[in-house]
Amino acid sequence: MQYYLNGFRGGDPDVMNAAPGRRDRTPYAPLPDKVDVLIVGCGPAGLCLAAQLSQFPEIDTMIIERKPGPIEKGQADGVNTRTMEMFQAFGFAETVKRESYWVNQTTFWTPDPNNPAHIRRIGRVQDVPDDSSEMPHTLLNQARVHELFLDVARNSPARLEPDYGWALRDLTIETSTDDHPVTVTLENTGVNAGETTVVRANYVVGCDGARSNVRKAIGGDLHGDAAHQAWGVMDILANTDFPDVRQKCLVTSAEEGNVLILPREGGYLFRMYVELDKLNPDERVSNRNLTADHIIAAANRIMKPYSIDVKEVVWWSIYEIGHRLTDRFDDVPDSDRATRTPRVFTAGDACHTHSPKAGQGMNVSMQDTFNLGWKLAHVLLGRAEASLLHTYSAERWTEAKRLIETDHAWARIMSAPPGESELDGSDMPRFQKQFIENLPFTGGLAVKYDPSRLVGPPTHQELATGEEIGRRFHSAPVVRVSDAMQMQLGHVAEADGRWRIYAFAGRHDSSAPGSPIHNLTDWLANDPASPVVKYARPDEDIDGLIDLRAVFQQTFDALHYEDIPALLKPEKGKYGLQDHEKVFCVDHKGAGDIFDMRGIDRARGCMVVVRPDQYIAHVLPLDGFEELSRFFDGVLTRPAND
Amino acid sequence: MQYYLNGFRGGDPDVMNAAPGRRDRTPYAPLPDKVDVLIVGCGPAGLCLAAQLSQFPEIDTMIIERKPGPIEKGQADGVNTRTMEMFQAFGFAETVKRESYWVNQTTFWTPDPNNPAHIRRIGRVQDVPDDSSEMPHTLLNQARVHELFLDVARNSPARLEPDYGWALRDLTIETSTDDHPVTVTLENTGVNAGETTVVRANYVVGCDGARSNVRKAIGGDLHGDAAHQAWGVMDILANTDFPDVRQKCLVTSAEEGNVLILPREGGYLFRMYVELDKLNPDERVSNRNLTADHIIAAANRIMKPYSIDVKEVVWWSIYEIGHRLTDRFDDVPDSDRATRTPRVFTAGDACHTHSPKAGQGMNVSMQDTFNLGWKLAHVLLGRAEASLLHTYSAERWTEAKRLIETDHAWARIMSAPPGESELDGSDMPRFQKQFIENLPFTGGLAVKYDPSRLVGPPTHQELATGEEIGRRFHSAPVVRVSDAMQMQLGHVAEADGRWRIYAFAGRHDSSAPGSPIHNLTDWLANDPASPVVKYARPDEDIDGLIDLRAVFQQTFDALHYEDIPALLKPEKGKYGLQDHEKVFCVDHKGAGDIFDMRGIDRARGCMVVVRPDQYIAHVLPLDGFEELSRFFDGVLTRPAND
Ligand SMILES: Cc1cc2nc3c(=O)[nH]c(=O)nc-3n(C[C@H](O)[C@H](O)[C@H](O)COP(=O)(O)OP(=O)(O)OC[C@H]3O[C@@H](n4cnc5c(N)ncnc54)[C@H](O)[C@@H]3O)c2cc1C
Ligand SMILES: Cc1cc2nc3c(=O)[nH]c(=O)nc-3n(C[C@H](O)[C@H](O)[C@H](O)COP(=O)(O)OP(=O)(O)OC[C@H]3O[C@@H](n4cnc5c(N)ncnc54)[C@H](O)[C@@H]3O)c2cc1C
């Protein structure tokens, strides 16, 4: 991590220098009248967006929450590998890795054919396939994830904090103005309950959960399963003779239904999901009267011959949810797309819901706003036209739809009676096979955005077969040349709204003057058509918007750091200090060769252009100047003062 | 990391539940009259001890500091691998890994024979030899290390915080009583400067630096180099064309002296040490009038043809220090050892000082008090006789002496004129060779305690040739059986004052009943001669003092967790919850086989007994019951209420 660019400052480096001119936050200070962005709801979607926008103190962001303060426990707990990669960009992946449970293996239990009243283990699957991500799949209390985002926002230049105890009641959009066109009525839910106030915003993002008022205000409905599926879920401290209690388990009993076991952070806690549809008919009808004791009793019936001795029920709930989706994630109907740009968005559960079985709800909600955050920042900072905001709904709706379809298929298989799903002719039971097939989905790694102004055509995809355009940039090991640091290339990407270009050098390129890497940096630094020249602002560092990194095939000690071109050692910040963290080479200590691992053309090298949300926008030859120029011209606008 | 043992509690798991009955810390509350331990000085030695003792809220610990608050910058910055291993036990190694600079390579520069006025690189050395430690060698502002210890103390059950603005003036020891025999006079250095107060303590630990008043009070002198060696040191934000500015460098010029470059945290900052003895004679005489500008000018002369353009001098100092040592680190002269036990100790710079060249000062200071902390806790909690405290001075004095000798030899080589040290007949220059030879010392890994009541004889050393008795336990990769977690075995050791027994199973032992591991656990859990039976307290968990872990040679999926004996799945805490983190097996994913890496006898297995400070106390056969019993009888005492 890089810090002290603008001078030394003692203390925790995650606490950034506060920007001037922040809102008065002393007690009883009034709410602002106008903001750039109003985020509604402090769930994972809202907090991820707040953490992202708080990096830009020029943007006036407000986040409200109906509840009086942060939640303490319960709700979702699955953090997939893709989300962990995003947490890395926000700076707290290491904290999550340390505190959380890691899902290394998933085991499968079905009725013992010799004694169908008893379950027995029939298989194990490595939960994160080798090299599918450098990150683990983890499980951690949703409340803790909230806290980590809150810390990011609190420590940001904007020192952003939520306004608790305020609920959005309604909103209206005045399409005829660009000056804070959204008028929002907020209602106090705290000491002055019922009191209302009005805030005007340039943009409103409804992260207000499945009963979203924002969605209703822009005329959205959730469509999908009419029949809700009910799950009993409990987080417990308990003893058991079940040997796999510290592994993720899918347990299918012959007569008593299914259980999903999710070990949790801290080594003692675990979660059990019990599918309530499979309960005895008399229990099912009275779902609403179920208590934790019913869930415990059901779990004990399903787990026979093992038993669970519960010592503390930390949290429990009957979680009823279907797979549902709205028609669009913003306020602009298809018919108006050509004439106006969105002002109001929905994200997370507000626009799509998922069953907890695949553990997607929290992940996909955060990925929504990670997609939206940088786009809002680009538009509000004048880096892109407002039409960029159309891509949010386009990209995320398609993904939500795909996910729901996968989720659906999985739910059918999971719920099929054991006789049917268990043996499929082959050795491996059908649901284990399906589980393995689903891993890219559950890991969040199957997301692939369609070609658009933000996702280039696959013309040169063969130059980097393992970095597919439209998918997330797949990190791999490298060594940083200046200090021989072994690290993950993907970890240079911070949640800072910047684009990255990874320039992979061809075999013979050791960055001597005249080499393709030099030609690229010369063009990028000097040519009027270069996006760096065109879109950099006079008041920011040369890498303030587009951050170039290079990766060589030699080992670090075979390169001459003195020959590296200036754009790869740019002088930055108030002192013009050299940045020495732009140049990499292949790992020489056995972690793997990034060129081989990601199918990079060793002879020709290539450029991989990566969006601020870590998705691959383009793969181009090292001399693909014109295509690079054209791509960025389709996304960015010149600084207004040009 | 394990938490929630005594019930769920939201928030940061590093913040432990506060113990009842803590000192009144509201403003203007008076200082206590009596404490168990008074620590003098908030440097690395004092803070490490405070962090350690704060884990035992039953022990009343006070730490004072003459200054008005924590330092902000400067002083030492080297954290060697051994210290990183200790930080792991305190829970903040990951934070340091993330924030710090990692010393991966050290490079050597000497005058170019063709142009002796210019330096050129003559070699590189990998700074941490492969598998010498699982930890990196890092560089980080000493002030930040202080903060991380302060956080541990603040978040501990004792919620320990320093009392700033109080200096120890004097102390007296009343040898005739055991009730708080040390009387300490403190002087206020803050608003009420000059005001004095008296505190009585059972133990006083002088961590009060090179001019220690505590040392003086117990009649200690520092002996050693009469001639102080002066170094100019500066932490700077600067640009340079020197290509290795992000590597640790030893630079020797032909005429202008030597420079040591230490890149630092954050990617921009670096430190330069300039040996002032090599300055022009006119500069040398006026050492006292030197400024940062002189140091910068000297550095620029030494570094030719490269130059350094300094943008901010964050901190600079003329650091004059020799290699010096007191006769003993406690108040008991040799003549009195048989008749009384220590009441006052010195640690860190208070009893030994080192040149900064090998970066040992801060490390060795913390290792002193890590050695002392658990011993004080054992005695104050009635787990051991007070005579245990004699071992502190015995062990640490010998180490300090050895280190000073190595340091001395190194200083001589480093300072030798280039002609002499450069080429030694062989290819590699003498100082590079010596540097490589010294790596175990500079890494802190050469420490080896002599046989004593705390360090058993090497009778069975051949059972674990890579885990040498008297040295620190050398961690290696394992997989935790309950959840297939890949991890470092050594990372189970926390700074919690507990002993650990690692039982390595023989080849055929899969923990079926009747196996050697079962025999060991049966004996440990039930035999009246077992140290677990003898020294466990009725009010604590069965692993409250001696923590048994087992390591098997099979892969995790070949073991039957249900067969693991109860002592390896003990029920703990207020609910009697099972602990599932005691059983390990070899790593099956290529990280290495711990039996091979550490020379464990595959046929017979063995026990490795490890002290609370991570040093190996004994290596024994799995059925070495009698020797195990005898060893612990020499260290521990039975609970008083037995
Ligand atoms: C009780 C409960 C139990 C759940 N259990 C599970 C589970 O077991 N497993 C699982 O995978 N997922 C579970 N989920 C779902 C999971 O938590 C969500 O998928 C995830 O939190 C979605 O994040 P979000 O930010 O979109 O919405 P949410 O987390 O629902 O956040 C919405 C926030 O907006 C606030 N809000 C709502 N309306 C307004 C308003 N008008 N004004 C201001 N604030 C408002 C809400 O108070 C809430 O804090 C559960 C959700 C709930 C509510
Ligand atoms: C100015 C300075 C510069 C240094 N520069 C370097 C360097 O460049 N490189 C390097 O490797 N090492 C350097 N060191 C040495 C390194 O900091 C020490 O080796 C290390 O801090 C030793 O830790 P310690 O806890 O034993 O003592 P210290 O860190 O010296 O801590 C002692 C503490 O006790 C306090 N104290 C002293 N007397 C009293 C009293 N009577 N009552 C109460 N409190 C008291 C002091 O204020 C101080 O906070 C430097 C030290 C100093 C002081």
mmCIF file with all atom_site columns, C-alpha atoms in Angstrom, chain A residues 499-631:
data_model
loop_
_atom_site.group_PDB
_atom_site.id
_atom_site.type_symbol
_atom_site.label_atom_id
_atom_site.label_alt_id
_atom_site.label_comp_id
_atom_site.label_asym_id
_atom_site.label_entity_id
_atom_site.label_seq_id
_atom_site.pdbx_PDB_ins_code
_atom_site.Cartn_x
_atom_site.Cartn_y
_atom_site.Cartn_z
_atom_site.occupancy
_atom_site.B_iso_or_equiv
_atom_site.pdbx_formal_charge
_atom_site.auth_seq_id
_atom_site.auth_comp_id
_atom_site.auth_asym_id
_atom_site.auth_atom_id
_atom_site.pdbx_PDB_model_num
ATOM 1   C CA . TRP A 1 499 ? -8.681  2.777   -15.152 1.00 0.00 ? 499 TRP A CA 1
ATOM 2   C CA . ARG A 1 500 ? -5.733  0.455   -15.439 1.00 0.00 ? 500 ARG A CA 1
ATOM 3   C CA . ILE A 1 501 ? -3.726  -0.588  -18.460 1.00 0.00 ? 501 ILE A CA 1
ATOM 4   C CA . TYR A 1 502 ? -1.525  -3.621  -17.913 1.00 0.00 ? 502 TYR A CA 1
ATOM 5   C CA . ALA A 1 503 ? 1.109   -3.678  -20.641 1.00 0.00 ? 503 ALA A CA 1
ATOM 6   C CA . PHE A 1 504 ? 2.611   -7.143  -21.004 1.00 0.00 ? 504 PHE A CA 1
ATOM 7   C CA . ALA A 1 505 ? 5.956   -6.914  -22.758 1.00 0.00 ? 505 ALA A CA 1
ATOM 8   C CA . GLY A 1 506 ? 6.997   -9.243  -25.535 1.00 0.00 ? 506 GLY A CA 1
ATOM 9   C CA . ARG A 1 507 ? 9.751   -11.770 -24.969 1.00 0.00 ? 507 ARG A CA 1
ATOM 10  C CA . HIS A 1 508 ? 12.657  -9.621  -26.130 1.00 0.00 ? 508 HIS A CA 1
ATOM 11  C CA . ASP A 1 509 ? 11.454  -6.381  -24.658 1.00 0.00 ? 509 ASP A CA 1
ATOM 12  C CA . SER A 1 510 ? 13.624  -5.466  -21.713 1.00 0.00 ? 510 SER A CA 1
ATOM 13  C CA . SER A 1 511 ? 12.551  -1.871  -21.962 1.00 0.00 ? 511 SER A CA 1
ATOM 14  C CA . ALA A 1 512 ? 15.555  -0.602  -23.811 1.00 0.00 ? 512 ALA A CA 1
ATOM 15  C CA . PRO A 1 513 ? 14.750  2.666   -25.591 1.00 0.00 ? 513 PRO A CA 1
ATOM 16  C CA . GLY A 1 514 ? 12.952  1.951   -28.864 1.00 0.00 ? 514 GLY A CA 1
ATOM 17  C CA . SER A 1 515 ? 11.252  -1.163  -27.541 1.00 0.00 ? 515 SER A CA 1
ATOM 18  C CA . PRO A 1 516 ? 7.499   -1.641  -27.869 1.00 0.00 ? 516 PRO A CA 1
ATOM 19  C CA . ILE A 1 517 ? 7.031   -0.653  -24.211 1.00 0.00 ? 517 ILE A CA 1
ATOM 20  C CA . HIS A 1 518 ? 8.923   2.570   -24.835 1.00 0.00 ? 518 HIS A CA 1
ATOM 21  C CA . ASN A 1 519 ? 6.885   3.218   -27.954 1.00 0.00 ? 519 ASN A CA 1
ATOM 22  C CA . LEU A 1 520 ? 3.696   2.723   -25.989 1.00 0.00 ? 520 LEU A CA 1
ATOM 23  C CA . THR A 1 521 ? 4.732   4.999   -23.137 1.00 0.00 ? 521 THR A CA 1
ATOM 24  C CA . ASP A 1 522 ? 5.996   7.634   -25.563 1.00 0.00 ? 522 ASP A CA 1
ATOM 25  C CA . TRP A 1 523 ? 2.700   7.616   -27.364 1.00 0.00 ? 523 TRP A CA 1
ATOM 26  C CA . LEU A 1 524 ? 0.655   7.558   -24.166 1.00 0.00 ? 524 LEU A CA 1
ATOM 27  C CA . ALA A 1 525 ? 2.630   10.392  -22.625 1.00 0.00 ? 525 ALA A CA 1
ATOM 28  C CA . ASN A 1 526 ? 2.883   12.649  -25.672 1.00 0.00 ? 526 ASN A CA 1
ATOM 29  C CA . ASP A 1 527 ? 0.531   11.954  -28.534 1.00 0.00 ? 527 ASP A CA 1
ATOM 30  C CA . PRO A 1 528 ? -2.486  14.256  -28.770 1.00 0.00 ? 528 PRO A CA 1
ATOM 31  C CA . ALA A 1 529 ? -4.636  11.185  -29.481 1.00 0.00 ? 529 ALA A CA 1
ATOM 32  C CA . SER A 1 530 ? -3.505  9.432   -26.313 1.00 0.00 ? 530 SER A CA 1
ATOM 33  C CA . PRO A 1 531 ? -6.227  9.126   -23.667 1.00 0.00 ? 531 PRO A CA 1
ATOM 34  C CA . VAL A 1 532 ? -3.663  10.048  -21.012 1.00 0.00 ? 532 VAL A CA 1
ATOM 35  C CA . VAL A 1 533 ? -2.893  13.299  -22.822 1.00 0.00 ? 533 VAL A CA 1
ATOM 36  C CA . LYS A 1 534 ? -6.512  13.975  -23.687 1.00 0.00 ? 534 LYS A CA 1
ATOM 37  C CA . TYR A 1 535 ? -8.259  13.167  -20.440 1.00 0.00 ? 535 TYR A CA 1
ATOM 38  C CA . ALA A 1 536 ? -5.720  13.890  -17.722 1.00 0.00 ? 536 ALA A CA 1
ATOM 39  C CA . ARG A 1 537 ? -6.471  17.037  -15.779 1.00 0.00 ? 537 ARG A CA 1
ATOM 40  C CA . PRO A 1 538 ? -3.899  19.691  -15.181 1.00 0.00 ? 538 PRO A CA 1
ATOM 41  C CA . ASP A 1 539 ? -4.525  19.549  -11.430 1.00 0.00 ? 539 ASP A CA 1
ATOM 42  C CA . GLU A 1 540 ? -4.006  15.816  -11.031 1.00 0.00 ? 540 GLU A CA 1
ATOM 43  C CA . ASP A 1 541 ? -1.233  13.251  -11.309 1.00 0.00 ? 541 ASP A CA 1
ATOM 44  C CA . ILE A 1 542 ? -0.521  11.867  -14.764 1.00 0.00 ? 542 ILE A CA 1
ATOM 45  C CA . ASP A 1 543 ? -1.983  8.524   -13.600 1.00 0.00 ? 543 ASP A CA 1
ATOM 46  C CA . GLY A 1 544 ? -4.967  10.178  -11.930 1.00 0.00 ? 544 GLY A CA 1
ATOM 47  C CA . LEU A 1 545 ? -7.410  8.603   -14.355 1.00 0.00 ? 545 LEU A CA 1
ATOM 48  C CA . ILE A 1 546 ? -5.440  6.023   -16.344 1.00 0.00 ? 546 ILE A CA 1
ATOM 49  C CA . ASP A 1 547 ? -2.857  4.015   -14.476 1.00 0.00 ? 547 ASP A CA 1
ATOM 50  C CA . LEU A 1 548 ? -0.308  2.211   -16.636 1.00 0.00 ? 548 LEU A CA 1
ATOM 51  C CA . ARG A 1 549 ? 1.614   -0.805  -15.355 1.00 0.00 ? 549 ARG A CA 1
ATOM 52  C CA . ALA A 1 550 ? 4.085   -2.971  -17.237 1.00 0.00 ? 550 ALA A CA 1
ATOM 53  C CA . VAL A 1 551 ? 4.947   -6.645  -16.839 1.00 0.00 ? 551 VAL A CA 1
ATOM 54  C CA . PHE A 1 552 ? 8.172   -8.067  -18.259 1.00 0.00 ? 552 PHE A CA 1
ATOM 55  C CA . GLN A 1 553 ? 9.162   -11.659 -18.923 1.00 0.00 ? 553 GLN A CA 1
ATOM 56  C CA . GLN A 1 554 ? 12.673  -11.376 -17.499 1.00 0.00 ? 554 GLN A CA 1
ATOM 57  C CA . THR A 1 555 ? 13.371  -11.835 -13.810 1.00 0.00 ? 555 THR A CA 1
ATOM 58  C CA . PHE A 1 556 ? 13.732  -8.644  -11.814 1.00 0.00 ? 556 PHE A CA 1
ATOM 59  C CA . ASP A 1 557 ? 17.538  -8.774  -11.683 1.00 0.00 ? 557 ASP A CA 1
ATOM 60  C CA . ALA A 1 558 ? 17.833  -9.067  -15.459 1.00 0.00 ? 558 ALA A CA 1
ATOM 61  C CA . LEU A 1 559 ? 16.086  -5.742  -16.031 1.00 0.00 ? 559 LEU A CA 1
ATOM 62  C CA . HIS A 1 560 ? 17.633  -2.316  -15.896 1.00 0.00 ? 560 HIS A CA 1
ATOM 63  C CA . TYR A 1 561 ? 15.366  -0.171  -13.821 1.00 0.00 ? 561 TYR A CA 1
ATOM 64  C CA . GLU A 1 562 ? 17.192  2.923   -15.032 1.00 0.00 ? 562 GLU A CA 1
ATOM 65  C CA . ASP A 1 563 ? 15.954  2.238   -18.591 1.00 0.00 ? 563 ASP A CA 1
ATOM 66  C CA . ILE A 1 564 ? 12.305  2.138   -17.609 1.00 0.00 ? 564 ILE A CA 1
ATOM 67  C CA . PRO A 1 565 ? 10.441  4.993   -19.294 1.00 0.00 ? 565 PRO A CA 1
ATOM 68  C CA . ALA A 1 566 ? 9.289   7.971   -17.274 1.00 0.00 ? 566 ALA A CA 1
ATOM 69  C CA . LEU A 1 567 ? 5.573   7.203   -17.546 1.00 0.00 ? 567 LEU A CA 1
ATOM 70  C CA . LEU A 1 568 ? 6.280   4.042   -15.567 1.00 0.00 ? 568 LEU A CA 1
ATOM 71  C CA . LYS A 1 569 ? 8.118   6.026   -12.870 1.00 0.00 ? 569 LYS A CA 1
ATOM 72  C CA . PRO A 1 570 ? 5.868   9.062   -12.841 1.00 0.00 ? 570 PRO A CA 1
ATOM 73  C CA . GLU A 1 571 ? 6.466   11.976  -10.494 1.00 0.00 ? 571 GLU A CA 1
ATOM 74  C CA . LYS A 1 572 ? 3.392   12.576  -8.393  1.00 0.00 ? 572 LYS A CA 1
ATOM 75  C CA . GLY A 1 573 ? 1.788   14.500  -5.563  1.00 0.00 ? 573 GLY A CA 1
ATOM 76  C CA . LYS A 1 574 ? 2.714   17.826  -4.124  1.00 0.00 ? 574 LYS A CA 1
ATOM 77  C CA . TYR A 1 575 ? 6.456   17.093  -4.245  1.00 0.00 ? 575 TYR A CA 1
ATOM 78  C CA . GLY A 1 576 ? 6.519   15.314  -7.583  1.00 0.00 ? 576 GLY A CA 1
ATOM 79  C CA . LEU A 1 577 ? 7.769   12.118  -5.949  1.00 0.00 ? 577 LEU A CA 1
ATOM 80  C CA . GLN A 1 578 ? 8.639   9.144   -8.116  1.00 0.00 ? 578 GLN A CA 1
ATOM 81  C CA . ASP A 1 579 ? 6.235   6.222   -7.981  1.00 0.00 ? 579 ASP A CA 1
ATOM 82  C CA . HIS A 1 580 ? 8.264   3.014   -8.053  1.00 0.00 ? 580 HIS A CA 1
ATOM 83  C CA . GLU A 1 581 ? 5.398   0.538   -8.062  1.00 0.00 ? 581 GLU A CA 1
ATOM 84  C CA . LYS A 1 582 ? 4.453   0.408   -11.739 1.00 0.00 ? 582 LYS A CA 1
ATOM 85  C CA . VAL A 1 583 ? 6.856   -2.149  -13.150 1.00 0.00 ? 583 VAL A CA 1
ATOM 86  C CA . PHE A 1 584 ? 6.632   -5.894  -12.679 1.00 0.00 ? 584 PHE A CA 1
ATOM 87  C CA . CYS A 1 585 ? 8.123   -9.082  -13.997 1.00 0.00 ? 585 CYS A CA 1
ATOM 88  C CA . VAL A 1 586 ? 7.291   -12.757 -13.855 1.00 0.00 ? 586 VAL A CA 1
ATOM 89  C CA . ASP A 1 587 ? 7.574   -14.495 -10.515 1.00 0.00 ? 587 ASP A CA 1
ATOM 90  C CA . HIS A 1 588 ? 10.904  -16.300 -10.275 1.00 0.00 ? 588 HIS A CA 1
ATOM 91  C CA . LYS A 1 589 ? 10.223  -18.181 -7.060  1.00 0.00 ? 589 LYS A CA 1
ATOM 92  C CA . GLY A 1 590 ? 7.762   -20.790 -8.251  1.00 0.00 ? 590 GLY A CA 1
ATOM 93  C CA . ALA A 1 591 ? 4.453   -19.027 -7.714  1.00 0.00 ? 591 ALA A CA 1
ATOM 94  C CA . GLY A 1 592 ? 3.762   -19.295 -11.453 1.00 0.00 ? 592 GLY A CA 1
ATOM 95  C CA . ASP A 1 593 ? 4.455   -17.423 -14.676 1.00 0.00 ? 593 ASP A CA 1
ATOM 96  C CA . ILE A 1 594 ? 1.702   -14.905 -15.381 1.00 0.00 ? 594 ILE A CA 1
ATOM 97  C CA . PHE A 1 595 ? 2.248   -15.165 -19.150 1.00 0.00 ? 595 PHE A CA 1
ATOM 98  C CA . ASP A 1 596 ? 1.546   -18.884 -19.060 1.00 0.00 ? 596 ASP A CA 1
ATOM 99  C CA . MET A 1 597 ? -1.163  -18.701 -16.452 1.00 0.00 ? 597 MET A CA 1
ATOM 100 C CA . ARG A 1 598 ? -3.164  -16.097 -18.346 1.00 0.00 ? 598 ARG A CA 1
ATOM 101 C CA . GLY A 1 599 ? -2.370  -17.130 -21.886 1.00 0.00 ? 599 GLY A CA 1
ATOM 102 C CA . ILE A 1 600 ? -0.507  -13.937 -22.770 1.00 0.00 ? 600 ILE A CA 1
ATOM 103 C CA . ASP A 1 601 ? 1.152   -14.025 -26.171 1.00 0.00 ? 601 ASP A CA 1
ATOM 104 C CA . ARG A 1 602 ? 4.837   -14.312 -25.249 1.00 0.00 ? 602 ARG A CA 1
ATOM 105 C CA . ALA A 1 603 ? 6.099   -13.099 -28.596 1.00 0.00 ? 603 ALA A CA 1
ATOM 106 C CA . ARG A 1 604 ? 3.932   -10.024 -29.019 1.00 0.00 ? 604 ARG A CA 1
ATOM 107 C CA . GLY A 1 605 ? 2.786   -9.156  -25.512 1.00 0.00 ? 605 GLY A CA 1
ATOM 108 C CA . CYS A 1 606 ? -0.402  -7.094  -25.244 1.00 0.00 ? 606 CYS A CA 1
ATOM 109 C CA . MET A 1 607 ? -2.330  -4.462  -23.325 1.00 0.00 ? 607 MET A CA 1
ATOM 110 C CA . VAL A 1 608 ? -5.174  -5.395  -21.009 1.00 0.00 ? 608 VAL A CA 1
ATOM 111 C CA . VAL A 1 609 ? -7.422  -2.435  -20.275 1.00 0.00 ? 609 VAL A CA 1
ATOM 112 C CA . VAL A 1 610 ? -9.275  -2.763  -16.984 1.00 0.00 ? 610 VAL A CA 1
ATOM 113 C CA . ARG A 1 611 ? -12.198 -0.698  -15.741 1.00 0.00 ? 611 ARG A CA 1
ATOM 114 C CA . PRO A 1 612 ? -12.322 0.879   -12.305 1.00 0.00 ? 612 PRO A CA 1
ATOM 115 C CA . ASP A 1 613 ? -14.542 -2.019  -11.137 1.00 0.00 ? 613 ASP A CA 1
ATOM 116 C CA . GLN A 1 614 ? -11.863 -4.560  -12.167 1.00 0.00 ? 614 GLN A CA 1
ATOM 117 C CA . TYR A 1 615 ? -13.660 -5.770  -15.312 1.00 0.00 ? 615 TYR A CA 1
ATOM 118 C CA . ILE A 1 616 ? -11.680 -6.162  -18.516 1.00 0.00 ? 616 ILE A CA 1
ATOM 119 C CA . ALA A 1 617 ? -12.641 -3.530  -21.041 1.00 0.00 ? 617 ALA A CA 1
ATOM 120 C CA . HIS A 1 618 ? -10.273 -4.458  -23.819 1.00 0.00 ? 618 HIS A CA 1
ATOM 121 C CA . VAL A 1 619 ? -7.341  -6.560  -24.962 1.00 0.00 ? 619 VAL A CA 1
ATOM 122 C CA . LEU A 1 620 ? -5.158  -4.859  -27.548 1.00 0.00 ? 620 LEU A CA 1
ATOM 123 C CA . PRO A 1 621 ? -1.759  -5.219  -29.203 1.00 0.00 ? 621 PRO A CA 1
ATOM 124 C CA . LEU A 1 622 ? 0.969   -3.104  -27.638 1.00 0.00 ? 622 LEU A CA 1
ATOM 125 C CA . ASP A 1 623 ? 0.810   -0.830  -30.656 1.00 0.00 ? 623 ASP A CA 1
ATOM 126 C CA . GLY A 1 624 ? -2.981  -0.715  -30.813 1.00 0.00 ? 624 GLY A CA 1
ATOM 127 C CA . PHE A 1 625 ? -2.869  3.035   -30.336 1.00 0.00 ? 625 PHE A CA 1
ATOM 128 C CA . GLU A 1 626 ? -5.754  3.866   -32.566 1.00 0.00 ? 626 GLU A CA 1
ATOM 129 C CA . GLU A 1 627 ? -8.084  1.288   -31.029 1.00 0.00 ? 627 GLU A CA 1
ATOM 130 C CA . LEU A 1 628 ? -7.099  2.374   -27.542 1.00 0.00 ? 628 LEU A CA 1
ATOM 131 C CA . SER A 1 629 ? -7.751  5.971   -28.425 1.00 0.00 ? 629 SER A CA 1
ATOM 132 C CA . ARG A 1 630 ? -11.112 5.101   -29.957 1.00 0.00 ? 630 ARG A CA 1
ATOM 133 C CA . PHE A 1 631 ? -12.151 3.026   -26.976 1.00 0.00 ? 631 PHE A CA 1
#
